[in-house]
Amino acid sequence: TDTRLNVKQYVVGSGPSTLWVRQLGGRIGDRWMFVAGTAPLEPGHEVLLFLVGAGDRRYVAGMAQGSYRIIRDASGVFAGRAFPSRRLPLAELEQEIRAVARARR
């Protein structure tokens, strides 16, 4: 399945404002195939993704492990995922990502 995403920001690096993300599984007509472990990419939901690939077509690194759902509530903005279970402030996750990227340069 190819999913078109509008990019609000890049935590590390830069790229196009629209990306296509390809995952296993999908739907054609009334037939569908679900692949356990794929990242849930649903219309209207914000996500933070770790992507691999080049150009405007990418893949989620580590399947669902490379995907965090953005959760906005009265107590703040968080990044969360179901497996392995993790929920932390979005700003904290972004800071961790930037620190690792700087260390690898």
PDB file of C-alpha atoms in Angstrom:
ATOM      1  CA  THR A   1       0.000   0.000   0.000  1.00  0.00           C
ATOM      2  CA  ASP A   2       1.253   3.459  -0.853  1.00  0.00           C
ATOM      3  CA  THR A   3       0.148   6.235   1.499  1.00  0.00           C
ATOM      4  CA  ARG A   4       0.637   9.890   0.641  1.00  0.00           C
ATOM      5  CA  LEU A   5       1.746  11.982   3.616  1.00  0.00           C
ATOM      6  CA  ASN A   6       1.927  15.726   4.057  1.00  0.00           C
ATOM      7  CA  VAL A   7       5.084  16.544   5.993  1.00  0.00           C
ATOM      8  CA  LYS A   8       4.763  19.224   8.674  1.00  0.00           C
ATOM      9  CA  GLN A   9       8.424  19.108   9.676  1.00  0.00           C
ATOM     10  CA  TYR A  10      11.594  17.053   9.514  1.00  0.00           C
ATOM     11  CA  VAL A  11      13.196  16.405  12.904  1.00  0.00           C
ATOM     12  CA  VAL A  12      16.517  15.665  11.192  1.00  0.00           C
ATOM     13  CA  GLY A  13      17.406  16.707   7.667  1.00  0.00           C
ATOM     14  CA  SER A  14      15.042  18.019   5.046  1.00  0.00           C
ATOM     15  CA  GLY A  15      13.004  16.816   2.118  1.00  0.00           C
ATOM     16  CA  PRO A  16       9.836  17.314   0.118  1.00  0.00           C
ATOM     17  CA  SER A  17       6.602  18.520   1.693  1.00  0.00           C
ATOM     18  CA  THR A  18       4.814  15.415   0.405  1.00  0.00           C
ATOM     19  CA  LEU A  19       6.067  11.826   0.650  1.00  0.00           C
ATOM     20  CA  TRP A  20       4.781   8.440  -0.418  1.00  0.00           C
ATOM     21  CA  VAL A  21       5.260   5.702   2.180  1.00  0.00           C
ATOM     22  CA  ARG A  22       5.029   2.081   1.022  1.00  0.00           C
ATOM     23  CA  GLN A  23       3.994  -0.769   3.332  1.00  0.00           C
ATOM     24  CA  LEU A  24       3.031  -4.407   2.960  1.00  0.00           C
ATOM     25  CA  GLY A  25      -0.672  -5.241   2.775  1.00  0.00           C
ATOM     26  CA  GLY A  26      -3.621  -3.157   1.676  1.00  0.00           C
ATOM     27  CA  ARG A  27      -6.936  -3.233  -0.126  1.00  0.00           C
ATOM     28  CA  ILE A  28      -7.967  -3.722  -3.738  1.00  0.00           C
ATOM     29  CA  GLY A  29     -11.717  -3.540  -4.207  1.00  0.00           C
ATOM     30  CA  ASP A  30     -13.406  -5.757  -1.629  1.00  0.00           C
ATOM     31  CA  ARG A  31     -10.240  -7.782  -0.946  1.00  0.00           C
ATOM     32  CA  TRP A  32      -7.693  -6.796   1.633  1.00  0.00           C
ATOM     33  CA  MET A  33      -4.590  -8.174   3.312  1.00  0.00           C
ATOM     34  CA  PHE A  34      -3.452  -7.107   6.767  1.00  0.00           C
ATOM     35  CA  VAL A  35       0.204  -7.612   7.656  1.00  0.00           C
ATOM     36  CA  ALA A  36       0.860  -7.746  11.390  1.00  0.00           C
ATOM     37  CA  GLY A  37       3.453  -5.233  12.481  1.00  0.00           C
ATOM     38  CA  THR A  38       2.809  -2.583   9.857  1.00  0.00           C
ATOM     39  CA  ALA A  39       2.620   1.009  11.044  1.00  0.00           C
ATOM     40  CA  PRO A  40      -0.940   2.346  11.321  1.00  0.00           C
ATOM     41  CA  LEU A  41      -1.205   5.284   8.897  1.00  0.00           C
ATOM     42  CA  GLU A  42      -4.746   6.628   9.072  1.00  0.00           C
ATOM     43  CA  PRO A  43      -6.214   9.752   7.480  1.00  0.00           C
ATOM     44  CA  GLY A  44      -6.264  12.734   9.825  1.00  0.00           C
ATOM     45  CA  HIS A  45      -3.812  11.288  12.348  1.00  0.00           C
ATOM     46  CA  GLU A  46      -0.459  12.885  13.065  1.00  0.00           C
ATOM     47  CA  VAL A  47       2.555  10.590  13.242  1.00  0.00           C
ATOM     48  CA  LEU A  48       6.285  10.821  13.735  1.00  0.00           C
ATOM     49  CA  LEU A  49       7.983   8.317  11.437  1.00  0.00           C
ATOM     50  CA  PHE A  50      11.484   6.955  11.104  1.00  0.00           C
ATOM     51  CA  LEU A  51      11.818   6.505   7.352  1.00  0.00           C
ATOM     52  CA  VAL A  52      14.310   4.800   5.068  1.00  0.00           C
ATOM     53  CA  GLY A  53      14.634   5.088   1.332  1.00  0.00           C
ATOM     54  CA  ALA A  54      15.366   7.854  -1.108  1.00  0.00           C
ATOM     55  CA  GLY A  55      13.450  10.346  -3.187  1.00  0.00           C
ATOM     56  CA  ASP A  56       9.781  10.850  -2.534  1.00  0.00           C
ATOM     57  CA  ARG A  57       9.022   7.151  -1.800  1.00  0.00           C
ATOM     58  CA  ARG A  58      10.014   5.833   1.615  1.00  0.00           C
ATOM     59  CA  TYR A  59       9.445   2.883   3.959  1.00  0.00           C
ATOM     60  CA  VAL A  60       8.842   2.938   7.715  1.00  0.00           C
ATOM     61  CA  ALA A  61      12.015   1.661   9.427  1.00  0.00           C
ATOM     62  CA  GLY A  62      11.310  -1.369  11.592  1.00  0.00           C
ATOM     63  CA  MET A  63       7.655  -1.447  10.525  1.00  0.00           C
ATOM     64  CA  ALA A  64       5.480  -0.244  13.454  1.00  0.00           C
ATOM     65  CA  GLN A  65       8.558   0.239  15.650  1.00  0.00           C
ATOM     66  CA  GLY A  66       9.446   3.226  13.460  1.00  0.00           C
ATOM     67  CA  SER A  67       6.071   4.914  13.975  1.00  0.00           C
ATOM     68  CA  TYR A  68       4.793   7.090  16.809  1.00  0.00           C
ATOM     69  CA  ARG A  69       1.266   8.486  16.975  1.00  0.00           C
ATOM     70  CA  ILE A  70       1.086  12.122  18.061  1.00  0.00           C
ATOM     71  CA  ILE A  71      -1.323  12.575  20.969  1.00  0.00           C
ATOM     72  CA  ARG A  72      -2.557  16.043  21.887  1.00  0.00           C
ATOM     73  CA  ASP A  73      -4.491  16.426  25.118  1.00  0.00           C
ATOM     74  CA  ALA A  74      -4.947  18.879  27.994  1.00  0.00           C
ATOM     75  CA  SER A  75      -1.657  17.800  29.590  1.00  0.00           C
ATOM     76  CA  GLY A  76       0.496  18.358  26.484  1.00  0.00           C
ATOM     77  CA  VAL A  77       1.727  16.842  23.237  1.00  0.00           C
ATOM     78  CA  PHE A  78       3.032  13.281  23.357  1.00  0.00           C
ATOM     79  CA  ALA A  79       4.456  10.641  21.053  1.00  0.00           C
ATOM     80  CA  GLY A  80       3.099   7.178  21.728  1.00  0.00           C
ATOM     81  CA  ARG A  81       3.091   3.701  20.320  1.00  0.00           C
ATOM     82  CA  ALA A  82       1.537   0.421  21.317  1.00  0.00           C
ATOM     83  CA  PHE A  83       4.407  -2.001  20.760  1.00  0.00           C
ATOM     84  CA  PRO A  84       6.774  -1.795  22.413  1.00  0.00           C
ATOM     85  CA  SER A  85       4.687   0.416  24.649  1.00  0.00           C
ATOM     86  CA  ARG A  86       6.064   3.930  24.918  1.00  0.00           C
ATOM     87  CA  ARG A  87       4.601   7.385  25.571  1.00  0.00           C
ATOM     88  CA  LEU A  88       6.721  10.465  26.134  1.00  0.00           C
ATOM     89  CA  PRO A  89       6.579  14.195  25.506  1.00  0.00           C
ATOM     90  CA  LEU A  90       7.031  14.876  21.794  1.00  0.00           C
ATOM     91  CA  ALA A  91       9.689  17.532  22.446  1.00  0.00           C
ATOM     92  CA  GLU A  92      11.704  15.000  24.479  1.00  0.00           C
ATOM     93  CA  LEU A  93      11.607  12.405  21.690  1.00  0.00           C
ATOM     94  CA  GLU A  94      12.618  15.015  19.101  1.00  0.00           C
ATOM     95  CA  GLN A  95      15.533  16.069  21.337  1.00  0.00           C
ATOM     96  CA  GLU A  96      16.683  12.417  21.644  1.00  0.00           C
ATOM     97  CA  ILE A  97      16.511  11.961  17.866  1.00  0.00           C
ATOM     98  CA  ARG A  98      18.562  15.119  17.195  1.00  0.00           C
ATOM     99  CA  ALA A  99      21.180  14.101  19.790  1.00  0.00           C
ATOM    100  CA  VAL A 100      21.636  10.673  18.195  1.00  0.00           C
ATOM    101  CA  ALA A 101      21.848  12.215  14.714  1.00  0.00           C
ATOM    102  CA  ARG A 102      24.538  14.705  15.899  1.00  0.00           C
ATOM    103  CA  ALA A 103      26.545  11.888  17.513  1.00  0.00           C
ATOM    104  CA  ARG A 104      26.539   9.920  14.250  1.00  0.00           C
ATOM    105  CA  ARG A 105      27.988  12.777  12.170  1.00  0.00           C
TER     106      ARG A 105
END
